[in-house]
CSV table of C-alpha atoms and ligand atoms in Angstrom, one decimal:
chain,number,residue,atom,x,y,z
A,1,MET,CA,-50.4,8.6,-49.6
A,2,LYS,CA,-48.3,6.3,-47.4
A,3,LEU,CA,-49.7,6.6,-43.9
A,4,GLU,CA,-47.3,5.1,-41.3
A,5,ARG,CA,-48.7,5.9,-37.9
A,6,ILE,CA,-51.6,7.6,-36.2
A,7,THR,CA,-51.1,9.0,-32.7
A,8,LEU,CA,-54.0,9.9,-30.5
A,9,ARG,CA,-53.4,12.1,-27.4
A,10,GLU,CA,-55.4,13.9,-24.8
A,11,ILE,CA,-54.1,17.3,-23.6
A,12,ARG,CA,-55.6,19.4,-20.8
A,13,MET,CA,-55.7,23.1,-21.1
A,14,PRO,CA,-57.2,25.5,-18.6
A,15,LEU,CA,-59.2,28.4,-20.2
A,16,VAL,CA,-58.1,32.0,-19.5
A,17,SER,CA,-61.7,32.5,-18.3
A,18,ALA,CA,-64.5,29.9,-17.7
A,19,PHE,CA,-67.1,29.8,-20.5
A,20,GLU,CA,-70.7,29.5,-19.5
A,21,THR,CA,-73.5,28.5,-21.9
A,22,SER,CA,-77.1,27.4,-21.3
A,23,PHE,CA,-75.8,23.8,-20.9
A,24,GLY,CA,-73.0,24.4,-18.4
A,25,VAL,CA,-69.7,25.9,-17.5
A,26,THR,CA,-66.3,24.9,-19.0
A,27,ALA,CA,-63.1,25.9,-17.1
A,28,GLU,CA,-60.6,23.4,-18.4
A,29,ARG,CA,-60.6,21.7,-21.8
A,30,ARG,CA,-59.8,18.1,-22.4
A,31,ILE,CA,-58.8,18.0,-26.0
A,32,LEU,CA,-57.9,15.1,-28.2
A,33,LEU,CA,-55.3,15.7,-30.9
A,34,VAL,CA,-54.8,13.3,-33.8
A,35,GLU,CA,-51.4,13.2,-35.5
A,36,ILE,CA,-51.0,11.5,-38.9
A,37,ALA,CA,-47.3,10.6,-39.7
A,38,GLY,CA,-46.1,9.4,-43.1
A,39,GLU,CA,-43.6,10.2,-45.9
A,40,GLY,CA,-41.7,12.3,-43.4
A,41,VAL,CA,-44.5,14.7,-42.7
A,42,SER,CA,-47.1,15.1,-39.9
A,43,GLY,CA,-50.7,16.3,-40.2
A,44,TRP,CA,-52.7,17.4,-37.1
A,45,GLY,CA,-56.3,17.4,-36.3
A,46,GLU,CA,-58.4,18.3,-33.2
A,47,VAL,CA,-61.5,16.6,-31.9
A,48,THR,CA,-63.9,19.3,-30.8
A,49,ALA,CA,-66.1,17.2,-28.5
A,50,THR,CA,-66.9,18.8,-25.1
A,51,GLU,CA,-66.0,17.2,-21.8
A,52,GLY,CA,-69.5,15.9,-21.2
A,53,PRO,CA,-72.4,15.0,-23.6
A,54,PHE,CA,-74.2,18.4,-23.3
A,55,TYR,CA,-73.6,20.1,-26.6
A,56,ASN,CA,-74.3,16.9,-28.6
A,57,GLU,CA,-74.0,13.3,-27.6
A,58,GLU,CA,-70.2,13.2,-27.9
A,59,PHE,CA,-67.6,13.9,-25.2
A,60,THR,CA,-63.8,13.5,-24.9
A,61,ASP,CA,-63.9,9.9,-23.7
A,62,SER,CA,-66.5,8.7,-26.2
A,63,ALA,CA,-64.4,10.2,-29.0
A,64,TRP,CA,-61.3,8.4,-27.8
A,65,HIS,CA,-63.1,5.1,-27.8
A,66,VAL,CA,-64.7,5.6,-31.2
A,67,LEU,CA,-61.4,6.7,-32.8
A,68,LYS,CA,-59.4,3.8,-31.2
A,69,HIS,CA,-61.9,1.0,-31.9
A,70,PHE,CA,-63.7,2.2,-35.1
A,71,SER,CA,-62.4,5.1,-37.1
A,72,ILE,CA,-58.6,4.6,-36.9
A,73,PRO,CA,-58.8,0.8,-37.7
A,74,ASN,CA,-60.9,1.6,-40.7
A,75,VAL,CA,-58.5,4.2,-42.0
A,76,LEU,CA,-55.5,1.9,-41.4
A,77,ALA,CA,-57.1,-1.1,-43.1
A,78,LEU,CA,-56.5,0.1,-46.7
A,79,PRO,CA,-54.2,2.6,-48.5
A,80,LEU,CA,-55.9,6.1,-48.9
A,81,ALA,CA,-55.5,8.1,-52.1
A,82,SER,CA,-56.9,11.4,-50.6
A,83,ALA,CA,-58.4,12.9,-47.5
A,84,ASN,CA,-61.6,13.4,-49.4
A,85,GLU,CA,-62.0,9.6,-49.6
A,86,ALA,CA,-61.7,9.2,-45.8
A,87,PRO,CA,-65.3,9.6,-44.8
A,88,ALA,CA,-66.2,6.6,-47.0
A,89,ARG,CA,-64.1,4.5,-44.6
A,90,TRP,CA,-66.5,5.2,-41.7
A,91,ARG,CA,-69.7,5.2,-43.6
A,92,ASN,CA,-70.8,2.3,-41.4
A,93,LEU,CA,-70.5,4.5,-38.2
A,94,ARG,CA,-73.5,6.5,-37.1
A,95,GLY,CA,-72.9,10.0,-35.7
A,96,ASN,CA,-69.8,10.6,-33.6
A,97,HIS,CA,-68.8,13.3,-36.1
A,98,MET,CA,-66.5,15.1,-33.8
A,99,ALA,CA,-64.4,12.0,-33.3
A,100,THR,CA,-64.1,11.2,-37.0
A,101,GLY,CA,-63.9,14.9,-37.9
A,102,GLY,CA,-60.7,15.3,-35.9
A,103,LEU,CA,-59.1,12.4,-37.8
A,104,GLU,CA,-60.4,13.7,-41.2
A,105,ALA,CA,-59.0,17.2,-40.5
A,106,ALA,CA,-55.6,15.7,-39.7
A,107,LEU,CA,-55.6,13.8,-43.0
A,108,TRP,CA,-56.4,17.1,-44.9
A,109,ASP,CA,-53.5,18.9,-43.2
A,110,TRP,CA,-51.2,15.9,-44.0
A,111,GLU,CA,-52.3,15.7,-47.6
A,112,ALA,CA,-51.8,19.5,-48.1
A,113,LYS,CA,-48.3,19.2,-46.6
A,114,LEU,CA,-47.5,16.2,-48.8
A,115,GLN,CA,-48.3,18.4,-51.8
A,116,SER,CA,-46.5,21.4,-50.2
A,117,ARG,CA,-49.7,23.5,-50.6
A,118,PRO,CA,-51.6,25.5,-48.1
A,119,LEU,CA,-54.8,23.7,-47.0
A,120,HIS,CA,-57.1,26.6,-48.0
A,121,ASP,CA,-55.7,26.2,-51.5
A,122,LEU,CA,-56.4,22.4,-51.6
A,123,LEU,CA,-59.9,23.1,-50.3
A,124,GLY,CA,-60.6,25.8,-53.0
A,125,GLY,CA,-60.7,28.7,-50.6
A,126,VAL,CA,-60.8,32.3,-52.0
A,127,HIS,CA,-60.6,34.7,-49.0
A,128,GLN,CA,-57.1,35.9,-47.9
A,129,GLU,CA,-58.4,37.5,-44.8
A,130,ILE,CA,-61.3,36.3,-42.7
A,131,PRO,CA,-63.7,38.5,-40.6
A,132,CYS,CA,-63.9,37.7,-36.9
A,133,GLY,CA,-66.4,37.9,-34.2
A,134,VAL,CA,-66.4,36.8,-30.6
A,135,SER,CA,-68.7,34.6,-28.5
A,136,ILE,CA,-69.2,35.8,-24.9
A,137,GLY,CA,-70.5,33.4,-22.3
A,138,ILE,CA,-73.2,34.0,-19.7
A,139,GLN,CA,-71.7,36.3,-17.1
A,140,PRO,CA,-72.3,36.6,-13.3
A,141,THR,CA,-73.7,40.1,-13.8
A,142,VAL,CA,-75.0,42.3,-16.6
A,143,GLU,CA,-72.3,44.8,-15.6
A,144,GLN,CA,-69.6,42.2,-16.3
A,145,LEU,CA,-71.2,41.4,-19.6
A,146,LEU,CA,-71.1,45.1,-20.7
A,147,GLU,CA,-67.4,45.2,-19.7
A,148,ALA,CA,-66.6,42.1,-21.6
A,149,ILE,CA,-68.3,43.5,-24.7
A,150,ALA,CA,-66.6,46.8,-24.4
A,151,LYS,CA,-63.2,45.0,-24.3
A,152,GLU,CA,-63.9,43.0,-27.5
A,153,VAL,CA,-65.3,46.1,-29.3
A,154,ALA,CA,-62.1,48.0,-28.4
A,155,ALA,CA,-60.0,45.1,-29.8
A,156,GLY,CA,-61.8,45.5,-33.2
A,157,TYR,CA,-64.0,42.4,-33.4
A,158,GLN,CA,-66.6,42.8,-36.1
A,159,ARG,CA,-69.5,41.3,-34.2
A,160,VAL,CA,-70.4,40.1,-30.8
A,161,LYS,CA,-72.4,37.0,-29.9
A,162,ILE,CA,-73.8,36.7,-26.4
A,163,LYS,CA,-75.2,33.5,-24.9
A,164,ILE,CA,-78.7,33.6,-23.7
A,165,LYS,CA,-81.1,31.3,-21.8
A,166,PRO,CA,-84.5,31.7,-20.1
A,167,GLY,CA,-83.9,34.2,-17.3
A,168,TRP,CA,-80.9,35.7,-19.1
A,169,ASP,CA,-82.4,37.2,-22.3
A,170,VAL,CA,-84.7,40.2,-22.9
A,171,GLU,CA,-83.6,42.3,-19.9
A,172,VAL,CA,-79.9,41.6,-20.6
A,173,LEU,CA,-80.3,42.5,-24.3
A,174,ASP,CA,-82.2,45.7,-23.4
A,175,THR,CA,-79.2,46.8,-21.4
A,176,VAL,CA,-76.7,45.7,-24.0
A,177,ARG,CA,-78.6,47.5,-26.8
A,178,GLU,CA,-78.9,50.7,-24.7
A,179,ARG,CA,-75.1,50.8,-24.2
A,180,PHE,CA,-74.2,49.6,-27.7
A,181,PRO,CA,-76.9,50.7,-30.1
A,182,ARG,CA,-74.9,50.2,-33.3
A,183,LEU,CA,-73.0,47.0,-32.4
A,184,ARG,CA,-73.4,44.1,-34.8
A,185,LEU,CA,-74.9,41.8,-32.2
A,186,MET,CA,-76.4,38.3,-32.1
A,187,ALA,CA,-77.5,35.8,-29.5
A,188,ASP,CA,-77.0,32.0,-29.1
A,189,ALA,CA,-79.5,30.1,-27.0
A,190,ASN,CA,-78.0,26.6,-27.4
A,191,SER,CA,-81.4,24.9,-27.6
A,192,SER,CA,-82.7,26.3,-24.3
A,193,TYR,CA,-86.2,27.3,-25.4
A,194,THR,CA,-89.2,25.5,-26.9
A,195,LEU,CA,-91.9,26.7,-29.3
A,196,ALA,CA,-94.0,27.5,-26.2
A,197,ASP,CA,-91.6,30.4,-25.6
A,198,LYS,CA,-92.3,31.9,-29.0
A,199,ALA,CA,-93.9,35.2,-27.6
A,200,ARG,CA,-90.7,35.7,-25.5
A,201,LEU,CA,-88.5,35.0,-28.5
A,202,LYS,CA,-90.5,37.5,-30.6
A,203,MET,CA,-89.6,40.2,-28.1
A,204,LEU,CA,-86.0,39.8,-29.3
A,205,ASP,CA,-87.1,41.4,-32.7
A,206,ARG,CA,-86.8,44.8,-31.2
A,207,PHE,CA,-83.0,44.4,-30.7
A,208,TYR,CA,-82.4,44.0,-34.5
A,209,LEU,CA,-80.0,41.2,-33.9
A,210,MET,CA,-78.0,39.9,-36.9
A,211,MET,CA,-79.4,36.4,-36.0
A,212,LEU,CA,-80.7,34.2,-33.2
A,213,GLU,CA,-78.7,31.0,-33.0
A,214,GLN,CA,-80.3,27.6,-32.2
A,215,PRO,CA,-83.2,28.7,-30.0
A,216,LEU,CA,-85.0,25.4,-30.0
A,217,ALA,CA,-84.2,21.7,-29.6
A,218,HIS,CA,-80.8,20.4,-30.8
A,219,ASP,CA,-82.5,17.9,-33.1
A,220,ASP,CA,-85.4,20.0,-34.4
A,221,LEU,CA,-86.1,21.5,-37.8
A,222,ILE,CA,-89.9,21.8,-37.9
A,223,ASP,CA,-90.4,24.0,-34.8
A,224,HIS,CA,-87.6,26.2,-36.0
A,225,ALA,CA,-89.5,26.6,-39.3
A,226,LYS,CA,-92.6,27.6,-37.3
A,227,LEU,CA,-90.7,30.0,-35.2
A,228,GLN,CA,-89.0,31.6,-38.2
A,229,GLN,CA,-92.5,32.3,-39.7
A,230,TYR,CA,-93.4,34.1,-36.4
A,231,ILE,CA,-90.3,36.2,-35.7
A,232,GLN,CA,-88.4,38.7,-37.8
A,233,THR,CA,-84.9,38.0,-36.5
A,234,PRO,CA,-83.1,35.6,-38.8
A,235,ILE,CA,-82.6,32.1,-37.2
A,236,CYS,CA,-79.2,30.6,-37.6
A,237,LEU,CA,-78.9,26.8,-37.0
A,238,ASP,CA,-76.0,25.2,-35.2
A,239,GLU,CA,-76.7,22.0,-33.3
A,240,SER,CA,-79.5,20.9,-35.7
A,241,ILE,CA,-77.3,20.7,-38.8
A,242,ARG,CA,-75.2,17.6,-38.5
A,243,THR,CA,-75.2,16.5,-42.2
A,244,PRO,CA,-75.6,18.0,-45.6
A,245,HIS,CA,-79.0,16.3,-45.7
A,246,HIS,CA,-80.0,18.3,-42.6
A,247,ALA,CA,-78.9,21.5,-44.3
A,248,GLU,CA,-81.0,20.7,-47.4
A,249,GLN,CA,-84.0,19.9,-45.3
A,250,ALA,CA,-83.6,23.0,-43.1
A,251,ILE,CA,-83.5,25.2,-46.2
A,252,GLU,CA,-86.5,23.5,-47.8
A,253,LEU,CA,-88.5,23.9,-44.6
A,254,GLY,CA,-87.5,27.5,-44.0
A,255,ALA,CA,-86.1,26.5,-40.6
A,256,CYS,CA,-83.3,29.1,-40.8
A,257,ARG,CA,-81.9,31.9,-42.9
A,258,ILE,CA,-78.2,31.4,-41.9
A,259,ILE,CA,-76.1,28.3,-41.0
A,260,ASN,CA,-73.2,28.1,-38.6
A,261,ILE,CA,-70.8,25.4,-39.9
A,262,LYS,CA,-68.6,23.6,-37.4
A,263,LEU,CA,-66.0,21.2,-38.7
A,264,GLY,CA,-66.4,18.7,-35.9
A,265,ARG,CA,-70.2,18.8,-35.7
A,266,VAL,CA,-70.5,17.8,-39.3
A,267,GLY,CA,-67.6,15.3,-39.4
A,268,GLY,CA,-64.9,17.2,-41.2
A,269,PHE,CA,-64.1,19.1,-44.3
A,270,ARG,CA,-65.9,16.9,-46.9
A,271,ALA,CA,-69.2,17.4,-45.2
A,272,ALA,CA,-68.5,21.0,-44.3
A,273,ARG,CA,-67.8,21.8,-47.9
A,274,ALA,CA,-71.0,20.0,-49.0
A,275,ILE,CA,-73.0,22.1,-46.6
A,276,HIS,CA,-71.2,25.2,-47.7
A,277,ASP,CA,-72.1,24.4,-51.4
A,278,CYS,CA,-75.7,23.6,-50.7
A,279,CYS,CA,-76.1,26.9,-48.7
A,280,GLN,CA,-74.4,28.9,-51.4
A,281,ALA,CA,-76.7,27.5,-54.1
A,282,ALA,CA,-79.7,28.4,-51.9
A,283,LYS,CA,-78.3,31.9,-51.1
A,284,ILE,CA,-78.0,31.1,-47.4
A,285,PRO,CA,-74.9,32.8,-45.9
A,286,VAL,CA,-72.7,30.7,-43.6
A,287,TRP,CA,-70.1,31.4,-40.9
A,288,CYS,CA,-67.6,29.2,-39.0
A,289,GLY,CA,-68.6,28.3,-35.5
A,290,GLY,CA,-66.1,27.6,-32.7
A,291,MET,CA,-65.8,25.0,-29.9
A,292,LEU,CA,-63.2,26.6,-27.7
A,293,GLU,CA,-60.5,25.0,-29.8
A,294,SER,CA,-56.7,24.9,-29.3
A,295,GLY,CA,-54.6,26.4,-32.0
A,296,VAL,CA,-54.8,23.2,-34.1
A,297,GLY,CA,-58.6,23.3,-34.4
A,298,ARG,CA,-58.5,27.1,-34.8
A,299,ALA,CA,-56.1,26.8,-37.7
A,300,HIS,CA,-58.5,24.3,-39.4
A,301,ASN,CA,-61.3,26.8,-38.8
A,302,ILE,CA,-59.3,29.5,-40.6
A,303,ALA,CA,-58.7,27.3,-43.6
A,304,LEU,CA,-62.5,26.4,-43.8
A,305,SER,CA,-63.5,30.1,-43.5
A,306,THR,CA,-61.7,30.8,-46.8
A,307,LEU,CA,-64.5,29.2,-48.8
A,308,PRO,CA,-66.5,31.8,-50.8
A,309,ASN,CA,-69.8,31.6,-49.0
A,310,PHE,CA,-68.3,32.2,-45.5
A,311,VAL,CA,-69.4,35.8,-45.7
A,312,LEU,CA,-70.3,36.6,-42.1
A,313,PRO,CA,-67.9,37.0,-39.2
A,314,GLY,CA,-67.2,33.6,-37.5
A,315,ASP,CA,-66.5,32.6,-33.9
A,316,VAL,CA,-62.8,32.3,-34.8
A,317,SER,CA,-60.9,34.6,-32.6
A,318,ALA,CA,-57.4,35.2,-31.2
A,319,SER,CA,-55.6,32.4,-29.3
A,320,LYS,CA,-55.0,34.8,-26.3
A,321,ARG,CA,-58.8,35.0,-25.6
A,322,TYR,CA,-58.6,31.3,-24.6
A,323,TRP,CA,-55.1,30.3,-23.7
A,324,ILE,CA,-52.2,31.7,-21.7
A,325,GLN,CA,-50.0,29.9,-24.2
A,326,ASP,CA,-51.4,28.2,-27.3
A,327,ILE,CA,-49.9,25.0,-28.9
A,328,ILE,CA,-49.1,26.6,-32.3
A,329,HIS,CA,-46.6,29.0,-33.7
A,330,PRO,CA,-47.4,31.7,-34.4
A,331,GLU,CA,-50.5,32.0,-32.2
A,332,VAL,CA,-53.7,33.2,-34.0
A,333,GLU,CA,-53.8,36.9,-34.0
A,334,VAL,CA,-56.6,39.3,-34.9
A,335,SER,CA,-55.9,42.7,-36.6
A,336,ALA,CA,-57.3,46.0,-35.3
A,337,ARG,CA,-59.9,45.7,-38.1
A,338,GLY,CA,-61.1,42.4,-36.6
A,339,THR,CA,-59.6,40.1,-39.3
A,340,ILE,CA,-57.3,37.1,-39.4
A,341,ARG,CA,-54.7,36.9,-42.2
A,342,VAL,CA,-54.8,33.4,-43.8
A,343,PRO,CA,-51.3,31.9,-43.6
A,344,SER,CA,-49.5,30.7,-46.7
A,345,ALA,CA,-47.3,27.9,-45.4
A,346,PRO,CA,-48.1,24.3,-46.4
A,347,GLY,CA,-51.0,22.6,-44.6
A,348,VAL,CA,-52.8,24.6,-42.0
A,349,GLY,CA,-49.9,27.0,-42.1
A,350,PHE,CA,-49.2,27.1,-38.3
A,351,GLU,CA,-46.4,25.0,-36.6
A,352,VAL,CA,-47.4,22.7,-33.8
A,353,ASP,CA,-45.3,23.3,-30.7
A,354,ARG,CA,-44.4,19.7,-29.9
A,355,GLN,CA,-42.7,20.5,-26.7
A,356,ARG,CA,-45.8,22.3,-25.4
A,357,VAL,CA,-48.1,19.5,-26.6
A,358,GLU,CA,-45.9,16.9,-24.9
A,359,TYR,CA,-46.0,18.9,-21.7
A,360,LEU,CA,-49.8,19.1,-21.8
A,361,THR,CA,-50.4,15.4,-22.7
A,362,VAL,CA,-52.1,13.2,-20.2
A,363,ARG,CA,-52.5,10.1,-22.3
A,364,LYS,CA,-51.1,9.0,-25.7
A,365,GLU,CA,-51.5,5.9,-27.9
A,366,SER,CA,-50.1,5.1,-31.4
A,367,PHE,CA,-51.6,3.0,-34.1
A,368,PRO,CA,-50.7,0.5,-35.5
B,1,LIG,O1,-72.9,27.0,-29.5
B,1,LIG,O2,-71.4,28.0,-30.6
B,1,LIG,C1,-71.7,27.3,-29.6
B,1,LIG,C2,-68.7,26.8,-27.3
B,1,LIG,C3,-68.9,25.5,-26.9
B,1,LIG,C4,-70.0,24.8,-27.3
B,1,LIG,C5,-70.9,25.5,-28.2
B,1,LIG,C6,-70.7,26.8,-28.6
B,1,LIG,C7,-69.6,27.5,-28.1
B,1,LIG,C8,-69.3,28.8,-28.5
B,1,LIG,C9,-67.9,29.3,-28.3
B,1,LIG,O3,-70.1,29.7,-28.7
B,1,LIG,C10,-67.3,29.7,-29.6
B,1,LIG,C11,-65.8,29.9,-29.4
B,1,LIG,O4,-65.4,31.0,-29.0
B,1,LIG,O5,-65.0,28.9,-29.7
B,2,LIG,MG1,-74.0,27.8,-31.1
């Protein structure tokens, strides 16, 4: 593969509505896009880091720095035979998975396009249609939450995830369950509890949630294993699973029964596939998480979700839930059955709207 140029850019995109989690509110995204150009073809990737170091240690500006000074020079240093080899180039870097993951994802898109194959095919995907859920942020009032859920249910989404935190949990879920007794429902705490809250978390059992996502510390496995012993609701890990090794350890400890795989959090497709395979062997179902991505990251999430053990609805939903106008053509659309049809064009299968990207760009740098 003859790589000619890597272009890094930052775009700013206001969200259609602000998104609140236990760690803060996001109204505007600052997204880094990576473009790989070579042999007359471009591959695109998205860095999924948040604006501040609140979900994990990474943030937009740290990712720019790591890409510019470490990951990009390592990729440009020697010819590359495949995207699958790329992670070996930054073996010497610790963490910063979202930065390198955006570059890795761009290389996969580029390689698939060089071979005129859809990315899901290159990855070994099997699903042609993927089941979709939505993630609904903390709302100003419970009434607004009920309205937001009703809207997504009417749109056909297959499951609803709500964000919880201490002070926005049992009473809220009581009201939601009363109004939507049969809804496939789950809750994501984004690490806002400790094991000292176990009695409170056990109260969630009565809501027969599909799962409780990342209740305890972002870097913990052992307390999650203790909590899983104590509650009936299946625990799903998000933040705690950064490497295939973490997935193996979590499974061995019984720290979760489900894993949410995010391409950025684990550093790209190679690691995501390894975690997928390890979960599949252990009969742990997985689903694809979201990071409020633009169309570029969304398209990668769709490709990832075609792997066989992605059997639960993911947080991969329609472009219009996030953006007035997305940066890809066509935009991601969800059927009335709550599914996304996997595209069959080469690479991720969506076209990047260069004009729109150019318009949204606030900084840009090319290498070499
Ligand atoms: O924990 O899954 C999460 C958004 C930002 C940071 C963390 C998370 C989320 C979401 C949104 O839940 C998922 C999405 O709709 O992209
Ligand atoms: Mg989560």
